[in-house]
Amino acid sequence: MYKKNKVILSKILPQIQKDGLQNIIDGKSIAAQSGATFENHSPVDGELIANVAKSDAVDIDIAAKAAAKAFKTWRKMPHKERRNILYAIAEKIEAHAAEIAVLESYDTGQPIRFMKKAAIRGAANFKYFADKAIDAPNGLSTPDTEHLNFTVRQPIGPVGIITPWNAPFMLATWKIAPALAAGCTVVHKPAELSPASATLLCRLAHEAGLPKGVWNMVHGFGESAGKALTEHEDIKAIAFIGETSTGSLIMQQGAPTLKRVHLELGGQNPTIIFEDADLERATDAAIFMKYSLNGERCTSGSRLLLQRSIYDKVVKNLIKRVQNIKVGDPLDPDTEIGPLIHASHQNKVISYGEIGQKDGAKLVVGGGKPDKKGCYVNPTLFVDATKDMRISQEEVFGPFLTVIPFDTEEEAVDIANSVKYGLTAYVWTKDSARGHRMALNVEAGMVWINSQNVRHLPTPFGGVKYSGIGRDGGEYSFDFYMETKNISVALGNHSITKLGV
Ligand code: NAD
């Protein structure tokens, strides 16, 4: 498998290096109008992947106008046709799954064992929302005695979608599929640190028969291309995934044009294990939820809250397991942790090793980086931490787990809620009433009881507090990408007050 992945990479990389990563606007691959490019390097070995279009407000303006023009016809396309196109995109993704997984792995450093599923999940997102397209306009009827009221949902217009570097392919499909199913057209600005799969995805969509202008993809930096997208008059809403501080900027930038915003932001999520839990399953899930996807995962359980009576036992097991995690080339199917996205992020994660020790927590595994080329860090485990330490409060976004002891349920809730974030929480207990109480009392948009994060597409996805505004998934996505219009029809000759008689 490892060899096969390397062969796939050797086939696709030279072409990308030769062509560069261009924008796709109105169905055409084009360079930034200024001709500017920036370099994208792999975190695996520092190799140049491609020169990428360095777009600015001019390119965004062309893309937004193309999206506005295409909206006029795309919004009116019969559901069946729209559904068929979205299915064709899913099939294209499936047919190119191996290529997508290898490219994504090499561009982001995410292990191939997870990226293989990312391509398949991307296709599933398109199929799921394709099937829902027919019901997207449905509304409610709220009759009164003299009027019949009913609502319809209509696509809001061209939308901007801005995605982060950690799981670019999957997250782009997660946002773009419902937007297209709703009848919106799209300008997508992928992250500058992992732009490769966005170009491939948009190209596949056009090969699948997507009309030109419906999905436009513009590369570039956040402060130029991203900012211009959030400010553009023709763009009616911004769906954003990224850091909390960027989310705040996006609200400010979008305010003058009254943008609707959906923000999926950072997290410092707790996994809470009570003494009566199935400790083997709970430990497996706690390790998976922090050390999978390089720990660069918004929903990861970054704080492990352990009840004191089981603390030593679980910690002993954790130490053994974390020491065993295999760090290596992400294209190797045996690899569990690959390199982080970029040297600056690698240094940030490593710096938290010193911060944790200075604050008085105990470093029991890892810290620092292995002696090899690439943006690798050692899987890191801190124990005996307290809720107010920086490693408990801040989003480290790496393979870095902070363990905190607690005595009572009330204390567990207090620690869980002591951070500014509120994306997910994971509760492990065999006491069903306690599990439900915890779910109601923790401040999070999503809670799993006796489970790791298992995504079910119709369920609402999103956070509270500094983890975001709004929800994705099923109907929730259509609420964002569509406007609800009320239509009121008089049923007879109801009274009308006469003025000026
Ligand atoms: P980031 O905020 O730095 O960048 C995200 C995107 O925003 C990029 O495309 C970037 O170019 C763009 N951007 C930056 N400044 C902008 C501006 N002023 N205007 C418009 N666009 C701008 O985030 P990142 O470092 O790429 O991603 C990691 C973060 O994403 C973490 O905090 C993680 O928790 C979060 N995340 C959240 C979710 C979720 O669903 N809640 C999912 C994945 C990642």
Coordinates of C-alpha atoms and ligand atoms in Angstrom, one line a residue:
M1 CA 0.0 0.0 0.0
Y2 CA 2.8 2.4 1.0
K3 CA 4.5 1.8 -2.3
K4 CA 1.3 2.2 -4.2
N5 CA 0.6 5.6 -2.6
K6 CA 4.1 6.7 -3.5
V7 CA 3.5 5.6 -7.1
I8 CA 0.2 7.6 -7.2
L9 CA 2.0 10.7 -5.9
S10 CA 4.8 10.3 -8.4
K11 CA 2.2 10.3 -11.2
I12 CA 0.1 13.3 -10.1
L13 CA 2.7 15.6 -8.5
P14 CA 4.8 16.5 -11.7
Q15 CA 1.7 17.6 -13.5
I16 CA 0.6 19.8 -10.6
Q17 CA 4.1 21.2 -10.3
K18 CA 4.1 22.0 -14.0
D19 CA 0.6 23.5 -14.2
G20 CA 0.5 25.2 -10.9
L21 CA -2.8 25.7 -9.0
Q22 CA -4.9 28.2 -10.8
N23 CA -8.3 29.7 -9.9
I24 CA -11.4 28.2 -11.5
I25 CA -13.8 31.0 -12.4
D26 CA -16.8 30.8 -14.7
G27 CA -15.7 27.2 -15.6
K28 CA -12.2 28.3 -16.7
S29 CA -8.8 27.7 -15.1
I30 CA -7.1 31.1 -14.9
A31 CA -4.2 32.7 -13.2
A32 CA -4.7 35.6 -10.8
Q33 CA -5.3 38.8 -12.8
S34 CA -2.1 40.3 -11.3
G35 CA -0.1 37.2 -12.4
A36 CA 1.1 36.8 -8.8
T37 CA 1.7 33.4 -7.3
F38 CA 2.8 31.9 -4.0
E39 CA 4.5 28.7 -3.2
N40 CA 2.9 25.7 -1.6
H41 CA 5.2 23.2 0.0
S42 CA 4.5 19.8 1.5
P43 CA 5.0 19.5 5.3
V44 CA 6.2 16.0 4.7
D45 CA 9.5 16.8 3.0
G46 CA 9.4 20.5 2.2
E47 CA 9.1 19.8 -1.6
L48 CA 7.3 22.4 -3.7
I49 CA 3.8 21.1 -4.6
A50 CA 2.9 24.1 -6.8
N51 CA 2.9 27.7 -7.5
V52 CA -0.5 28.9 -6.5
A53 CA -2.6 31.8 -7.8
K54 CA -2.2 34.7 -5.4
S55 CA -5.6 36.3 -5.9
D56 CA -6.9 39.6 -4.6
A57 CA -10.1 41.7 -4.7
V58 CA -10.0 41.9 -8.5
D59 CA -10.2 38.1 -8.9
I60 CA -12.8 37.9 -6.2
D61 CA -14.9 40.5 -8.0
I62 CA -14.8 38.5 -11.3
A63 CA -15.7 35.3 -9.4
A64 CA -18.5 36.9 -7.5
K65 CA -20.0 38.4 -10.7
A66 CA -19.7 34.9 -12.4
A67 CA -21.6 33.4 -9.4
A68 CA -24.2 36.1 -9.5
K69 CA -24.8 35.5 -13.2
A70 CA -25.0 31.7 -12.8
F71 CA -27.4 32.1 -9.9
K72 CA -30.1 33.3 -12.2
T73 CA -30.3 29.9 -13.9
W74 CA -29.0 27.5 -11.3
R75 CA -31.7 28.5 -8.8
K76 CA -34.3 27.6 -11.4
M77 CA -32.9 24.3 -12.5
P78 CA -35.4 21.4 -11.9
H79 CA -34.5 19.5 -8.7
K80 CA -34.0 16.3 -10.6
E81 CA -31.4 17.8 -12.8
R82 CA -29.6 19.5 -9.9
R83 CA -29.7 16.2 -8.0
N84 CA -28.3 14.3 -10.9
I85 CA -25.4 16.7 -11.3
L86 CA -24.6 16.5 -7.5
Y87 CA -24.7 12.7 -7.8
A88 CA -22.3 12.8 -10.8
I89 CA -19.9 14.9 -8.7
A90 CA -20.0 12.3 -5.9
E91 CA -19.3 9.6 -8.5
K92 CA -16.3 11.5 -9.8
I93 CA -15.0 11.9 -6.3
E94 CA -15.3 8.2 -5.7
A95 CA -13.6 7.4 -9.0
H96 CA -10.7 9.6 -7.9
A97 CA -10.7 8.7 -4.2
A98 CA -7.2 7.2 -4.2
E99 CA -5.7 10.2 -6.0
I100 CA -7.5 12.7 -3.7
A101 CA -6.4 10.9 -0.5
V102 CA -2.7 10.8 -1.6
L103 CA -2.7 14.5 -2.6
E104 CA -4.5 15.6 0.6
S105 CA -2.1 13.5 2.7
Y106 CA 1.0 15.0 1.0
D107 CA -0.4 18.6 1.1
T108 CA -1.6 18.5 4.8
G109 CA 0.5 15.8 6.4
Q110 CA -2.6 14.0 7.5
P111 CA -2.2 10.2 7.6
I112 CA -3.5 8.3 4.6
R113 CA -5.4 6.0 6.9
F114 CA -7.8 8.9 7.7
M115 CA -7.6 10.6 4.3
K116 CA -8.9 7.6 2.4
K117 CA -12.1 8.0 4.4
A118 CA -12.2 11.8 3.8
A119 CA -12.6 11.3 0.1
I120 CA -15.4 8.8 0.6
R121 CA -17.1 11.1 3.1
G122 CA -16.8 14.0 0.7
A123 CA -18.7 11.9 -1.9
A124 CA -21.3 10.9 0.8
N125 CA -21.9 14.6 1.5
F126 CA -22.8 15.3 -2.1
K127 CA -25.1 12.3 -2.3
Y128 CA -26.9 13.1 0.9
F129 CA -27.6 16.7 0.0
A130 CA -28.4 15.7 -3.6
D131 CA -31.3 13.6 -2.3
K132 CA -32.5 16.5 -0.1
A133 CA -32.5 19.0 -2.9
I134 CA -36.1 18.2 -3.8
D135 CA -37.4 19.0 -0.3
A136 CA -35.2 22.1 0.3
P137 CA -37.9 24.6 -0.8
N138 CA -40.6 23.1 1.4
G139 CA -42.1 25.3 4.0
L140 CA -44.9 25.4 6.6
S141 CA -48.5 26.3 6.3
T142 CA -49.9 28.5 9.1
P143 CA -53.5 29.3 8.2
D144 CA -55.5 32.1 9.9
T145 CA -59.3 32.6 9.6
E146 CA -59.1 35.1 6.8
H147 CA -55.7 34.4 5.3
L148 CA -53.9 31.3 4.3
N149 CA -50.2 31.7 5.1
F150 CA -47.5 29.5 3.8
T151 CA -43.8 29.6 3.6
V152 CA -41.3 28.6 0.9
R153 CA -37.6 28.5 1.2
Q154 CA -35.6 30.1 -1.6
P155 CA -31.8 30.1 -2.1
I156 CA -30.2 33.2 -0.5
G157 CA -28.0 33.9 -3.6
P158 CA -24.3 33.5 -4.3
V159 CA -22.4 32.5 -1.2
G160 CA -18.8 32.7 -0.1
I161 CA -17.2 29.6 1.5
I162 CA -13.9 29.9 3.4
T163 CA -12.2 26.7 4.6
P164 CA -9.2 25.9 6.8
W165 CA -6.1 23.8 6.2
N166 CA -6.7 20.8 8.5
A167 CA -9.2 18.7 6.5
P168 CA -9.7 20.8 3.4
F169 CA -11.3 18.3 1.1
M170 CA -13.9 16.9 3.5
L171 CA -14.8 20.4 4.9
A172 CA -15.1 21.9 1.5
T173 CA -17.6 19.3 0.4
W174 CA -19.4 19.6 3.7
K175 CA -20.1 23.3 2.9
I176 CA -20.4 23.3 -0.8
A177 CA -22.7 20.4 -1.3
P178 CA -25.7 21.8 0.7
A179 CA -25.1 25.3 -0.9
L180 CA -25.4 23.9 -4.4
A181 CA -28.4 21.6 -3.4
A182 CA -30.2 24.7 -2.0
G183 CA -29.8 26.5 -5.3
C184 CA -27.0 28.9 -4.3
T185 CA -23.9 29.5 -6.4
V186 CA -20.5 29.5 -4.7
V187 CA -17.2 31.3 -4.5
H188 CA -14.8 29.1 -2.5
K189 CA -11.6 30.4 -1.0
P190 CA -9.6 27.5 0.3
A191 CA -6.8 27.8 2.9
E192 CA -3.5 29.0 1.5
L193 CA -1.6 26.3 3.5
S194 CA -3.3 23.3 1.8
P195 CA -4.8 24.5 -1.5
A196 CA -4.2 21.4 -3.7
S197 CA -7.4 19.3 -3.2
A198 CA -9.7 22.3 -3.7
T199 CA -8.5 22.7 -7.3
L200 CA -9.0 19.0 -8.0
L201 CA -12.4 19.0 -6.4
C202 CA -13.7 22.0 -8.4
R203 CA -12.2 20.5 -11.6
L204 CA -14.0 17.2 -11.0
A205 CA -17.3 19.0 -10.4
H206 CA -17.0 20.7 -13.8
E207 CA -16.1 17.4 -15.5
A208 CA -19.3 16.0 -13.9
G209 CA -21.4 18.5 -15.8
L210 CA -21.7 21.4 -13.3
P211 CA -22.6 24.5 -15.3
K212 CA -20.0 27.2 -15.5
G213 CA -20.1 29.9 -12.9
V214 CA -22.0 27.8 -10.3
W215 CA -18.9 26.9 -8.3
N216 CA -15.9 29.3 -8.5
M217 CA -12.7 28.6 -6.7
V218 CA -10.3 31.4 -5.9
H219 CA -6.9 30.8 -4.2
G220 CA -5.2 33.3 -2.1
F221 CA -4.5 34.7 1.4
G222 CA -7.1 35.4 4.0
E223 CA -6.3 39.1 4.5
S224 CA -6.6 39.8 0.7
A225 CA -8.8 37.3 -1.2
G226 CA -10.7 36.1 1.9
K227 CA -11.4 39.6 3.1
A228 CA -12.6 40.7 -0.3
L229 CA -15.0 37.8 -0.5
T230 CA -16.5 38.7 2.9
E231 CA -16.9 42.3 1.8
H232 CA -18.3 41.7 -1.7
E233 CA -21.8 43.2 -2.3
D234 CA -23.0 40.3 -4.5
I235 CA -22.1 37.6 -1.9
K236 CA -25.1 37.2 0.4
A237 CA -23.7 34.9 3.1
I238 CA -20.3 33.5 4.3
A239 CA -19.9 30.0 5.6
F240 CA -16.6 30.0 7.4
I241 CA -14.5 27.3 9.2
G242 CA -11.4 28.4 10.9
E243 CA -10.0 30.1 14.0
T244 CA -12.1 32.0 16.4
S245 CA -10.2 35.3 15.9
T246 CA -10.7 35.0 12.2
G247 CA -14.4 34.4 12.7
S248 CA -14.6 37.6 14.6
L249 CA -12.9 39.5 11.8
I250 CA -15.3 38.0 9.3
M251 CA -18.3 39.3 11.2
Q252 CA -16.7 42.8 11.2
Q253 CA -15.8 42.7 7.5
G254 CA -19.2 41.4 6.5
A255 CA -21.1 43.9 8.7
P256 CA -21.3 46.8 6.1
T257 CA -23.0 44.5 3.5
L258 CA -25.1 42.8 6.2
K259 CA -23.7 39.3 5.5
R260 CA -25.3 36.3 7.0
V261 CA -22.5 34.4 8.6
H262 CA -22.1 30.9 9.8
L263 CA -19.0 30.4 11.9
E264 CA -17.4 27.0 12.8
L265 CA -14.5 27.9 15.0
G266 CA -12.0 26.5 17.5
G267 CA -12.5 24.2 20.4
Q268 CA -10.9 23.0 23.7
N269 CA -13.2 20.0 24.2
P270 CA -13.4 17.8 27.2
T271 CA -13.6 14.0 27.4
I272 CA -14.9 13.2 30.8
I273 CA -14.5 9.6 32.2
F274 CA -16.3 8.6 35.3
E275 CA -15.2 5.7 37.5
D276 CA -18.1 3.5 36.4
A277 CA -17.3 3.8 32.7
D278 CA -16.1 1.0 30.4
L279 CA -12.5 2.1 30.8
E280 CA -11.1 0.2 27.9
R281 CA -13.5 1.7 25.4
A282 CA -13.3 5.1 27.0
T283 CA -9.5 5.1 26.9
D284 CA -9.5 3.9 23.2
A285 CA -11.9 6.8 22.3
A286 CA -10.0 9.4 24.3
I287 CA -6.8 8.5 22.5
F288 CA -8.5 8.4 19.1
M289 CA -10.2 11.8 19.7
K290 CA -6.9 13.5 20.5
Y291 CA -4.2 11.7 18.4
S292 CA -6.2 11.0 15.2
L293 CA -5.9 13.6 12.3
N294 CA -2.6 14.8 13.9
G295 CA -4.7 16.3 16.7
E296 CA -5.5 19.1 14.1
R297 CA -9.2 18.6 14.6
C298 CA -11.7 21.1 15.9
T299 CA -13.7 18.4 17.6
S300 CA -10.8 16.7 19.3
G301 CA -11.0 15.9 23.0
S302 CA -8.0 18.0 24.1
R303 CA -8.7 17.8 27.8
L304 CA -9.2 14.5 29.5
L305 CA -11.0 14.8 32.8
L306 CA -10.5 11.6 34.8
Q307 CA -12.3 10.8 38.1
R308 CA -9.7 10.5 40.8
S309 CA -10.5 6.9 41.8
I310 CA -9.5 5.6 38.3
Y311 CA -6.9 8.3 37.6
D312 CA -3.7 6.4 38.2
K313 CA -4.9 3.3 36.3
V314 CA -6.0 5.2 33.2
V315 CA -2.9 7.4 33.2
K316 CA -0.6 4.4 33.3
N317 CA -2.4 2.9 30.4
L318 CA -2.4 6.2 28.5
I319 CA 1.4 6.6 28.9
K320 CA 2.0 3.2 27.4
R321 CA -0.3 3.8 24.5
V322 CA 0.8 7.3 23.6
Q323 CA 4.4 6.2 23.7
N324 CA 3.5 3.6 21.1
I325 CA 1.8 5.9 18.6
K326 CA 3.5 5.6 15.3
V327 CA 4.8 8.9 13.8
G328 CA 5.9 8.9 10.2
D329 CA 5.4 9.5 6.6
P330 CA 1.6 10.1 6.2
L331 CA 1.6 8.1 3.0
D332 CA 2.5 5.0 5.0
P333 CA -0.7 3.2 6.0
D334 CA 0.9 2.2 9.3
T335 CA 1.4 5.8 10.2
E336 CA -0.8 7.2 13.0
I337 CA 0.6 10.7 13.2
G338 CA 2.1 12.6 10.3
P339 CA 3.8 16.0 10.1
L340 CA 1.8 19.1 11.1
I341 CA 0.7 21.6 8.5
H342 CA 3.7 24.0 8.6
A343 CA 6.8 24.8 10.5
S344 CA 5.2 27.7 12.2
H345 CA 2.4 25.5 13.5
Q346 CA 5.0 22.8 14.5
N347 CA 6.8 25.4 16.6
K348 CA 3.5 26.6 18.2
V349 CA 2.6 23.1 19.3
I350 CA 6.1 22.4 20.6
S351 CA 6.0 25.7 22.6
Y352 CA 3.1 24.4 24.6
G353 CA 5.4 21.7 26.0
E354 CA 7.4 24.4 27.8
I355 CA 4.2 26.4 28.7
G356 CA 2.7 23.3 30.3
Q357 CA 5.8 22.6 32.4
K358 CA 6.1 26.2 33.4
D359 CA 2.5 26.2 34.6
G360 CA 3.2 23.2 36.7
A361 CA 1.7 20.3 34.8
K362 CA 3.7 17.0 34.4
L363 CA 5.0 16.1 31.0
V364 CA 5.0 12.3 30.9
V365 CA 5.2 11.6 27.2
G366 CA 6.7 13.5 24.2
G367 CA 7.3 17.2 24.0
G368 CA 9.6 18.5 21.3
K369 CA 10.0 16.9 17.9
P370 CA 11.5 13.7 16.5
D371 CA 14.9 13.8 14.7
K372 CA 13.6 13.8 11.1
K373 CA 13.0 16.1 8.2
G374 CA 9.4 17.5 8.0
C375 CA 7.1 19.3 10.4
Y376 CA 6.8 16.4 12.9
V377 CA 6.1 16.7 16.6
N378 CA 6.2 14.0 19.2
P379 CA 2.8 12.9 20.5
T380 CA 2.6 14.7 23.9
L381 CA 0.8 13.8 27.1
F382 CA 0.5 16.1 30.1
V383 CA -1.0 14.9 33.4
D384 CA -1.8 16.5 36.8
A385 CA -3.0 19.7 35.1
T386 CA -5.5 22.1 36.5
K387 CA -8.4 23.9 34.7
D388 CA -6.8 27.3 34.5
M389 CA -3.4 26.4 33.0
R390 CA -2.8 27.6 29.4
I391 CA -2.6 24.0 28.1
S392 CA -6.2 23.5 29.5
Q393 CA -7.5 26.8 28.2
E394 CA -6.0 27.4 24.8
E395 CA -6.5 25.5 21.5
V396 CA -3.1 23.8 20.9
F397 CA -4.4 22.0 17.7
G398 CA -1.8 19.2 17.7
P399 CA -1.3 15.7 19.1
F400 CA -1.2 17.1 22.6
L401 CA -3.4 15.8 25.5
T402 CA -3.9 17.5 28.9
V403 CA -5.2 15.3 31.7
I404 CA -7.0 16.8 34.7
P405 CA -8.3 14.9 37.7
F406 CA -11.7 15.6 39.3
D407 CA -13.7 14.2 42.3
T408 CA -17.4 14.9 41.8
E409 CA -19.9 15.3 38.9
E410 CA -20.3 19.0 39.8
E411 CA -16.5 19.5 39.6
A412 CA -16.4 17.8 36.2
V413 CA -19.0 20.2 34.9
D414 CA -17.2 23.2 36.3
I415 CA -13.9 22.1 34.7
A416 CA -15.6 21.3 31.4
N417 CA -17.2 24.7 31.2
S418 CA -14.2 26.7 32.4
V419 CA -13.0 27.5 28.8
K420 CA -14.1 30.1 26.4
Y421 CA -15.0 27.4 23.8
G422 CA -18.0 25.1 23.5
L423 CA -17.8 22.8 20.5
T424 CA -18.0 19.2 21.7
A425 CA -17.9 17.1 24.8
Y426 CA -17.6 13.3 25.3
V427 CA -19.0 11.8 28.5
W428 CA -18.2 8.2 29.6
T429 CA -20.4 6.6 32.3
K430 CA -22.6 3.6 32.7
D431 CA -25.0 5.6 34.8
S432 CA -27.6 6.7 32.2
A433 CA -29.1 9.5 34.3
R434 CA -25.7 11.0 35.0
G435 CA -24.8 10.8 31.3
H436 CA -28.0 12.7 30.5
R437 CA -27.4 15.3 33.3
M438 CA -23.9 15.9 32.1
A439 CA -25.1 16.3 28.5
L440 CA -27.5 19.0 29.6
N441 CA -25.0 20.8 31.9
V442 CA -21.9 20.9 29.7
E443 CA -21.6 24.0 27.5
A444 CA -21.2 22.5 24.0
G445 CA -23.0 22.4 20.7
M446 CA -22.6 18.6 20.5
V447 CA -22.3 15.9 23.2
W448 CA -21.5 12.2 22.7
I449 CA -22.2 9.8 25.5
N450 CA -20.1 6.6 25.6
S451 CA -18.9 7.4 22.1
Q452 CA -16.2 9.1 20.1
N453 CA -17.3 11.6 17.5
V454 CA -19.5 9.8 15.1
R455 CA -21.0 12.0 12.5
H456 CA -24.6 11.5 11.3
L457 CA -25.3 13.8 8.4
P458 CA -28.9 15.0 9.4
T459 CA -27.8 16.0 12.9
P460 CA -26.9 19.6 13.8
F461 CA -23.1 20.4 13.8
G462 CA -21.8 23.5 15.4
G463 CA -20.6 25.1 18.6
V464 CA -21.6 27.6 21.4
K465 CA -19.6 30.4 23.0
Y466 CA -16.3 31.1 21.1
S467 CA -16.7 27.9 19.1
G468 CA -19.1 29.4 16.6
I469 CA -22.5 30.6 15.5
G470 CA -25.0 28.5 13.5
R471 CA -25.5 24.9 12.7
D472 CA -24.8 22.7 9.7
G473 CA -26.2 19.3 8.7
G474 CA -29.5 18.2 7.1
E475 CA -32.2 20.9 7.4
Y476 CA -29.9 23.1 9.4
S477 CA -27.7 23.7 6.3
F478 CA -30.7 24.7 4.3
D479 CA -31.8 27.2 7.0
F480 CA -28.5 28.9 6.4
Y481 CA -28.3 28.8 2.6
M482 CA -31.9 29.7 2.1
E483 CA -34.4 32.5 2.9
T484 CA -37.8 31.7 4.3
K485 CA -40.5 33.7 2.6
N486 CA -44.0 33.9 3.9
I487 CA -46.9 34.2 1.4
S488 CA -50.2 35.3 2.7
V489 CA -53.4 34.9 0.6
A490 CA -56.7 36.5 1.5
L491 CA -59.5 33.9 1.6
G492 CA -62.4 36.3 1.1
N493 CA -63.4 39.9 1.7
H494 CA -61.8 40.6 5.1
S495 CA -62.1 44.1 6.4
I496 CA -59.8 46.8 5.1
T497 CA -59.7 50.1 7.0
K498 CA -60.6 52.9 4.7
L499 CA -58.5 56.1 4.8
G500 CA -59.2 59.4 3.0
V501 CA -62.8 58.5 2.3
Ligands
NAD1 P1 -7.7 30.4 9.9 O1 -8.8 31.1 10.6 O2 -6.4 30.9 10.0 O3 -8.0 30.3 8.4 C1 -9.2 29.8 7.8 C2 -9.5 30.4 6.5 O4 -9.8 31.8 6.7 C3 -8.4 30.3 5.5 O5 -8.9 30.0 4.2 C4 -7.8 31.8 5.6 O6 -7.2 32.2 4.4 C5 -9.1 32.6 5.8 N1 -8.9 33.9 6.4 C6 -7.9 34.3 7.2 N2 -8.1 35.6 7.5 C7 -9.2 36.0 6.9 C8 -9.9 37.2 6.8 N3 -9.5 38.3 7.4 N4 -11.0 37.3 6.0 C9 -11.5 36.2 5.4 N5 -10.8 35.0 5.4 C10 -9.7 34.9 6.1 O7 -7.9 28.9 10.4 P2 -6.9 27.7 10.1 O8 -5.6 27.9 10.9 O9 -6.8 27.5 8.6 O10 -7.7 26.4 10.7 C11 -7.5 26.0 12.0 C12 -8.7 26.4 12.8 O11 -9.9 26.0 12.2 C13 -8.7 25.9 14.2 O12 -9.0 26.9 15.1 C14 -9.8 24.8 14.2 O13 -10.4 24.6 15.5 C15 -10.8 25.5 13.3 N6 -11.7 24.5 12.7 C16 -13.0 24.5 13.1 C17 -13.9 23.5 12.7 C18 -15.3 23.5 13.2 O14 -16.2 22.9 12.5 N7 -15.7 24.2 14.3 C19 -13.5 22.5 11.8 C20 -12.2 22.6 11.4 C21 -11.3 23.5 11.8

